[in-house]
Amino acid sequence: MMHRVHGIFNMYEIISKKRDGNELSTDEISYFINHYVTDDIPDYQAAALLMAIYIRGLSPRELNDFTEIMLQSGDTISLSSIQNKKIDKHSTGGVGDKISFIVSPIVAACGVNVPMLSGRSLGHTGGTLDKLESIPGFNVFLNPLQFESILSIIGMVIAGQTENIVPADRKLYALRDTTATVNSIPLISASIMSKKLAIDTDGIVLDVKTGSGAFMQKIEDSIALCETMVAIGEKAGRTTIGLITDMDEPLGRAVGNSLEMIESIEALHGKGPSDVMEVTYALGAAMLIAAGVETDYKKCMNRMQKAIKSGEPLRIFRRFISAQGGDERVCDDYTLFPWSQYRAHLLATHDGYISSINAFQIGMIAIDIGAGRKKKEDKIDHSAGFVFHKKVGDPVKKDEQLVTLFTNKEESIDNALIKLEEAVHISNEKPQSRPLIHYIIDKNGKRNSPF
Ligand code: URA
């Protein structure tokens, strides 16, 4: 229900109150969000308030109000006809992050339903919807009834956000994007959590990335973001578990839309790269625990590994592709995906070890070769991307292939290879390995990974 505003408000006073570090009332926050959505507050005043929030922050009470009022600005998706537990998983985004396609059918095979509303690639990070659209025929535009029906029949569904879900976020995000106010922990938390709370789930699992390819590169910021979002979720009555996972090098071996779908299908065939599977099992375990079907991380792991061996997650994934209009034969025949016309290889310049692969730089080169977009309107080439033959810590010999690049833009190849060489570092010493799962954060606080 929409919060009713009591009293007469003036944006000038609201802005100056926050500028001076004071707490806004629920009515003031409601006035701002609801009147901004209806175009009754101009962008310049909204931008000034966002900057004041960026600098002064929001108290936990203000943040809960901000999130709740954003959520009430639009429709919510009811899944009340579905008896099974429903758990959503959200990643803050990265390079090579294809975990949703692997973890969702595994968790569904363990009896927990997975409804997801996902986004598209922007900047250096990839987008779940773009990856799905590399499957011929796949449809990400579902109405709420289709969404609920596919979830109840298949056990998983992934669709795009409709215009009517949290319209306040759509408008505020566009303004933040042009006024240097995106990178604020309370504003990011309210933006993400209002959209997560708009789906009727029993719990939410958050994958907050950290490292060169993450939204938050410093671990302290990733922890603060995760703690803030977990507190919002729990306050709203949803079991919320956050994992801080590493995004310093791309996840897995494939980066790019169809290449990542192929890697995901391989993982469902039981042939996933070890880093991808480690993150998948950690997030899947958190989902099973959030659903209340297991209490112990190790038991979850056994259950998920057994599920993969049984073939059931792959069968669910095929049905999911088909239910959303896609050609499920891609699971057996990768030639049905689009393939690039050109390939090129990055070779090792000398012997040594791969010491780092800068995920942010890889994401940016992916845009140059057609796999991503700089602006929302840009078209994506689903076939473009990279396959990494070596990962951080692997020994390499001079002239060995490190990366294969796939593109339809022949003119982008030379420059991409130069930039790839700058992004992939070789050292004489074997580098120290970084943990993949840094922390788990839930209502009881932060602890080390149990894996
Ligand atoms: N993703 C979101 O949905 N919102 C933000 O503010 C940042 C990342």
XYZ file of C-alpha atoms and ligand atoms in Angstrom:
459
model
C 0.000 0.000 0.000
C 1.246 3.466 -0.886
C 2.454 5.483 2.125
C 0.184 8.532 2.648
C 2.071 11.747 3.172
C 0.907 13.941 6.050
C 1.821 17.618 6.026
C 3.037 20.124 3.494
C 6.558 19.702 2.187
C 9.003 21.816 0.391
C 11.896 20.254 -1.552
C 14.215 23.143 -0.672
C 13.791 22.341 3.036
C 14.187 18.594 2.498
C 17.430 19.135 0.553
C 18.878 21.524 3.151
C 17.906 19.203 6.010
C 19.861 16.307 4.451
C 22.711 18.621 3.374
C 23.140 19.583 7.043
C 23.288 15.929 8.112
C 19.811 15.633 9.649
C 17.476 12.656 9.413
C 14.519 12.872 7.030
C 11.092 11.730 8.234
C 9.156 8.938 6.532
C 6.751 11.560 5.178
C 9.573 13.606 3.680
C 11.102 10.564 1.952
C 7.676 9.566 0.698
C 6.965 13.055 -0.575
C 10.252 13.103 -2.481
C 9.970 9.666 -4.110
C 6.280 9.840 -4.993
C 6.433 13.362 -6.382
C 9.604 12.670 -8.335
C 7.957 9.662 -10.032
C 5.010 11.829 -11.124
C 7.378 14.526 -12.496
C 6.260 17.033 -9.836
C 9.824 17.488 -8.604
C 12.377 18.691 -11.171
C 15.591 16.770 -11.842
C 17.777 19.558 -10.413
C 16.163 19.283 -6.974
C 16.173 15.479 -7.032
C 19.852 15.532 -8.064
C 20.712 17.896 -5.212
C 19.007 15.602 -2.694
C 20.737 12.513 -4.125
C 24.108 14.259 -3.789
C 23.281 15.223 -0.189
C 22.384 11.551 0.483
C 25.562 10.441 -1.288
C 27.641 12.618 1.070
C 25.627 12.317 4.305
C 24.269 8.774 3.938
C 20.963 7.420 5.276
C 20.273 6.070 8.765
C 18.962 2.459 8.906
C 15.450 3.829 9.496
C 15.687 6.238 6.549
C 17.102 3.472 4.352
C 14.267 1.061 5.174
C 11.744 3.808 4.419
C 13.524 4.741 1.182
C 13.523 1.106 0.032
C 9.914 0.439 1.074
C 8.590 3.601 -0.591
C 10.526 2.857 -3.800
C 9.027 -0.648 -3.765
C 5.508 0.775 -3.342
C 5.992 3.021 -6.392
C 5.002 0.145 -8.707
C 3.670 -3.392 -9.085
C 4.820 -6.458 -7.205
C 4.847 -10.032 -8.490
C 2.700 -12.374 -6.436
C 3.664 -16.047 -6.503
C 1.080 -17.104 -3.942
C -0.196 -20.050 -6.014
C 3.181 -21.777 -5.633
C 3.591 -23.950 -2.541
C 7.336 -24.636 -2.814
C 9.830 -22.324 -1.170
C 10.963 -19.567 -3.546
C 14.457 -18.126 -3.385
C 15.893 -15.395 -5.613
C 19.625 -15.001 -6.218
C 21.132 -11.655 -7.167
C 24.683 -10.885 -8.252
C 26.100 -7.362 -8.183
C 27.632 -8.185 -11.562
C 30.975 -9.053 -13.014
C 32.827 -10.534 -15.958
C 32.147 -14.150 -16.936
C 29.468 -14.472 -14.242
C 27.156 -17.196 -15.534
C 26.271 -18.685 -12.148
C 22.505 -18.024 -12.467
C 22.188 -20.518 -15.352
C 23.911 -23.268 -13.367
C 22.717 -22.698 -9.824
C 19.025 -22.162 -10.657
C 18.368 -25.616 -12.174
C 20.508 -27.288 -9.492
C 18.526 -25.623 -6.692
C 15.257 -26.329 -8.535
C 16.289 -30.009 -8.734
C 16.627 -29.895 -4.926
C 12.961 -28.806 -4.625
C 13.346 -25.027 -4.226
C 11.851 -22.700 -6.837
C 14.012 -19.926 -8.312
C 12.294 -16.809 -9.722
C 14.666 -14.181 -11.132
C 14.199 -10.773 -12.712
C 17.488 -9.909 -14.360
C 19.213 -7.159 -16.280
C 21.275 -6.462 -19.378
C 24.961 -5.738 -19.797
C 26.076 -2.177 -19.274
C 29.670 -1.027 -19.003
C 32.215 -3.757 -18.327
C 29.779 -6.231 -16.732
C 27.791 -8.851 -18.624
C 23.992 -9.179 -18.519
C 21.968 -12.303 -17.818
C 19.250 -11.408 -20.346
C 21.755 -10.853 -23.177
C 23.352 -14.215 -22.466
C 19.948 -15.964 -22.580
C 19.094 -14.217 -25.829
C 22.078 -15.893 -27.478
C 19.862 -19.025 -27.456
C 17.830 -18.921 -30.699
C 14.205 -17.978 -29.983
C 14.642 -17.321 -26.257
C 12.105 -14.818 -24.857
C 12.904 -12.750 -21.765
C 9.713 -10.657 -21.949
C 7.152 -12.361 -19.712
C 4.029 -10.960 -18.105
C 3.435 -11.748 -14.400
C 1.076 -14.637 -15.223
C 3.566 -16.277 -17.595
C 6.319 -15.716 -15.013
C 4.333 -17.472 -12.294
C 3.166 -20.284 -14.542
C 6.683 -21.127 -15.858
C 8.020 -21.049 -12.299
C 5.336 -23.403 -11.025
C 5.762 -25.886 -13.897
C 9.550 -25.822 -14.369
C 10.873 -24.703 -10.963
C 12.862 -21.772 -12.392
C 12.199 -18.695 -14.505
C 14.400 -15.781 -15.616
C 12.853 -12.695 -17.185
C 13.466 -8.987 -17.660
C 12.114 -6.378 -15.347
C 8.869 -4.803 -16.598
C 8.315 -1.035 -16.708
C 5.939 -1.236 -13.768
C 8.303 -2.814 -11.266
C 9.837 -0.113 -9.037
C 9.431 2.760 -11.543
C 10.997 5.076 -8.937
C 14.279 3.192 -9.269
C 14.239 3.414 -13.057
C 13.930 7.192 -12.886
C 16.287 7.714 -9.965
C 18.923 5.373 -11.411
C 18.981 7.290 -14.706
C 19.506 10.515 -12.770
C 22.208 8.981 -10.539
C 23.982 7.721 -13.627
C 24.452 11.272 -14.918
C 25.093 13.038 -11.591
C 27.953 10.941 -10.119
C 25.711 9.505 -7.403
C 25.652 5.825 -8.383
C 28.390 4.640 -6.044
C 26.618 5.248 -2.756
C 26.071 2.225 -0.525
C 22.608 3.300 0.726
C 21.418 4.285 -2.762
C 22.694 1.048 -4.348
C 21.186 -0.993 -1.512
C 17.760 0.662 -1.801
C 17.859 0.294 -5.594
C 18.737 -3.418 -5.579
C 16.630 -4.437 -2.585
C 13.468 -2.604 -3.674
C 13.563 -4.693 -6.877
C 14.306 -7.921 -4.985
C 11.445 -7.270 -2.538
C 9.063 -6.716 -5.469
C 9.019 -10.489 -6.090
C 7.139 -12.558 -3.550
C 9.957 -14.847 -2.329
C 10.785 -16.583 0.936
C 14.417 -15.560 0.819
C 17.091 -13.717 -1.102
C 20.707 -14.738 -1.681
C 23.077 -11.934 -2.606
C 26.351 -12.484 -4.438
C 28.321 -9.320 -3.750
C 31.431 -9.303 -5.897
C 34.779 -7.828 -4.927
C 37.967 -7.190 -6.942
C 39.005 -5.528 -10.206
C 35.884 -6.542 -12.175
C 33.384 -5.784 -9.396
C 31.198 -2.775 -8.866
C 32.888 -2.411 -5.469
C 36.588 -3.119 -5.877
C 37.633 -2.844 -2.222
C 36.570 -5.645 0.082
C 35.546 -3.238 2.908
C 33.045 -1.588 0.537
C 31.704 -4.960 -0.658
C 31.206 -6.032 2.968
C 29.443 -2.760 3.863
C 27.150 -3.071 0.811
C 26.345 -6.683 1.626
C 25.668 -5.987 5.315
C 23.383 -3.097 4.399
C 21.365 -5.194 1.920
C 21.111 -8.164 4.315
C 19.735 -5.809 7.010
C 17.108 -4.425 4.586
C 16.029 -7.919 3.494
C 15.765 -9.224 7.049
C 13.834 -6.119 8.171
C 11.385 -6.779 5.337
C 10.838 -10.323 6.676
C 12.883 -12.213 4.053
C 15.683 -14.577 5.037
C 18.648 -12.880 3.396
C 22.130 -14.355 3.042
C 24.984 -12.537 1.316
C 28.255 -13.964 0.033
C 31.283 -11.866 -0.782
C 32.809 -13.596 -3.811
C 35.894 -12.827 -5.825
C 35.737 -11.009 -9.158
C 39.390 -10.111 -9.621
C 39.813 -12.357 -12.673
C 36.893 -13.361 -14.930
C 34.853 -16.271 -13.595
C 35.367 -19.487 -15.555
C 37.026 -19.692 -18.955
C 34.385 -18.076 -21.169
C 33.469 -14.392 -21.417
C 30.810 -13.322 -23.929
C 27.173 -14.207 -24.342
C 26.921 -17.474 -26.308
C 30.336 -18.645 -25.066
C 29.123 -18.291 -21.470
C 25.898 -20.164 -22.233
C 27.965 -23.024 -23.645
C 30.148 -23.068 -20.527
C 27.004 -23.145 -18.366
C 25.571 -26.098 -20.282
C 28.917 -27.890 -19.939
C 28.701 -27.274 -16.172
C 25.240 -28.859 -16.111
C 26.758 -31.836 -17.967
C 29.151 -32.103 -14.968
C 32.091 -30.449 -16.751
C 32.163 -26.974 -15.183
C 35.462 -25.191 -14.427
C 36.431 -25.491 -10.764
C 36.038 -21.770 -9.917
C 32.573 -21.640 -11.497
C 31.501 -24.753 -9.582
C 32.895 -23.473 -6.277
C 30.872 -20.253 -6.522
C 27.822 -22.181 -7.786
C 27.860 -24.595 -4.847
C 28.446 -21.834 -2.282
C 25.516 -19.785 -3.588
C 23.345 -22.861 -4.074
C 24.013 -23.919 -0.482
C 23.034 -20.457 0.757
C 19.813 -20.749 -1.304
C 18.928 -24.151 0.179
C 19.660 -22.836 3.687
C 17.642 -19.656 3.090
C 14.744 -21.896 1.958
C 15.044 -23.895 5.179
C 15.424 -27.243 3.375
C 18.960 -27.792 4.767
C 20.882 -26.335 7.700
C 24.428 -27.443 6.967
C 26.634 -26.135 4.139
C 28.468 -29.436 3.648
C 25.196 -31.407 3.374
C 23.965 -28.911 0.772
C 27.116 -29.493 -1.229
C 26.587 -33.282 -1.301
C 22.969 -32.832 -2.284
C 23.838 -30.505 -5.167
C 26.676 -32.709 -6.425
C 24.332 -35.717 -6.406
C 21.755 -33.665 -8.305
C 24.253 -32.839 -11.079
C 25.203 -36.523 -11.387
C 21.516 -37.473 -11.713
C 21.150 -35.221 -14.800
C 18.022 -33.577 -13.389
C 19.373 -29.956 -13.437
C 20.159 -30.315 -17.150
C 16.659 -31.689 -17.800
C 15.193 -28.702 -15.918
C 17.358 -26.301 -17.928
C 16.129 -27.827 -21.207
C 12.507 -27.448 -20.108
C 13.211 -23.867 -18.987
C 14.679 -22.969 -22.411
C 11.709 -24.519 -24.170
C 9.136 -22.890 -21.874
C 10.631 -19.487 -22.710
C 10.511 -20.120 -26.454
C 14.170 -21.099 -26.946
C 15.635 -23.978 -28.912
C 16.565 -26.564 -26.278
C 18.635 -28.507 -28.810
C 21.463 -26.032 -28.017
C 22.128 -28.252 -24.990
C 23.414 -30.994 -27.348
C 24.514 -29.046 -30.395
C 26.567 -25.896 -29.827
C 26.631 -25.127 -33.560
C 23.071 -23.835 -33.065
C 24.514 -20.834 -31.191
C 25.750 -17.890 -33.241
C 29.507 -18.138 -33.973
C 31.885 -15.324 -34.881
C 33.535 -15.082 -38.259
C 37.023 -14.263 -36.899
C 39.270 -15.781 -34.248
C 42.623 -14.579 -32.927
C 44.924 -15.813 -30.171
C 46.934 -14.099 -27.477
C 50.237 -15.939 -26.995
C 52.549 -15.911 -23.955
C 55.493 -13.537 -24.482
C 57.681 -15.525 -22.054
C 57.687 -18.469 -19.624
C 56.232 -17.966 -16.148
C 52.900 -18.029 -14.318
C 49.704 -16.112 -14.964
C 49.775 -13.667 -12.040
C 46.581 -11.692 -12.771
C 43.864 -11.214 -15.396
C 42.249 -7.826 -14.894
C 38.525 -8.507 -15.076
C 37.594 -4.852 -15.581
C 39.946 -4.522 -18.570
C 38.641 -7.781 -20.043
C 35.085 -6.470 -19.718
C 36.070 -3.263 -21.511
C 37.822 -5.125 -24.367
C 34.698 -7.295 -24.660
C 32.758 -4.120 -25.502
C 35.291 -3.198 -28.223
C 34.919 -6.564 -29.956
C 31.091 -6.387 -29.870
C 30.182 -8.481 -26.805
C 28.964 -5.609 -24.626
C 27.477 -2.142 -24.826
C 28.643 1.350 -23.951
C 25.169 2.865 -24.185
C 21.809 1.264 -23.404
C 20.784 1.446 -27.078
C 23.895 -0.353 -28.431
C 23.357 -3.702 -30.170
C 25.185 -6.767 -28.901
C 26.982 -9.406 -30.949
C 26.053 -12.569 -29.032
C 28.867 -14.577 -30.582
C 31.755 -12.271 -29.581
C 33.943 -12.954 -26.561
C 36.966 -14.771 -25.184
C 37.980 -18.219 -24.070
C 40.796 -18.250 -21.508
C 43.044 -21.300 -21.850
C 45.022 -20.256 -18.761
C 43.815 -18.917 -15.442
C 45.616 -17.119 -12.606
C 48.243 -19.427 -11.067
C 48.693 -21.591 -14.190
C 52.259 -22.080 -15.508
C 52.799 -20.932 -19.119
C 55.451 -21.439 -21.787
C 56.514 -18.812 -24.332
C 54.198 -18.822 -27.396
C 51.547 -20.936 -25.676
C 47.950 -19.809 -26.357
C 46.560 -17.838 -23.404
C 43.298 -16.510 -24.800
C 41.215 -17.031 -27.958
C 39.222 -14.010 -29.094
C 35.986 -14.362 -31.118
C 34.563 -11.418 -33.065
C 32.767 -10.315 -36.205
C 34.589 -6.961 -36.106
C 37.813 -7.737 -37.947
C 38.971 -4.135 -37.491
C 38.868 -4.495 -33.673
C 41.274 -7.450 -33.472
C 44.718 -5.764 -33.466
C 43.838 -3.264 -30.805
C 42.038 -5.915 -28.724
C 45.153 -8.124 -28.742
C 47.321 -5.206 -27.559
C 44.870 -4.469 -24.751
C 44.561 -8.169 -23.869
C 48.320 -8.360 -23.435
C 48.074 -5.468 -20.958
C 45.267 -7.191 -19.037
C 46.899 -10.630 -18.708
C 50.067 -10.559 -16.594
C 52.835 -13.155 -16.456
C 55.231 -13.295 -13.485
C 58.272 -15.410 -12.720
C 56.900 -16.547 -9.367
C 53.667 -18.454 -8.809
C 51.211 -15.890 -7.361
C 49.438 -16.353 -4.026
C 45.905 -17.530 -4.651
C 42.917 -15.392 -3.616
C 39.964 -17.093 -1.955
C 36.892 -17.311 -4.166
C 34.390 -17.077 -1.313
C 35.592 -14.389 1.082
C 32.746 -14.182 3.611
C 29.185 -15.189 4.342
C 26.960 -12.512 5.869
C 23.541 -13.215 7.375
C 21.407 -11.911 10.225
C 23.990 -13.267 12.699
C 26.833 -11.270 11.157
C 29.883 -11.981 9.017
C 31.934 -15.181 9.056
C 34.488 -16.964 6.901
C 33.353 -19.329 4.192
C 32.526 -22.810 5.570
C 33.917 -24.428 2.393
N 22.479 -2.194 -9.616
C 21.269 -1.693 -9.309
O 20.249 -2.304 -9.588
N 21.211 -0.496 -8.705
C 22.301 0.225 -8.359
O 22.168 1.286 -7.800
C 23.547 -0.316 -8.699
C 23.612 -1.536 -9.314
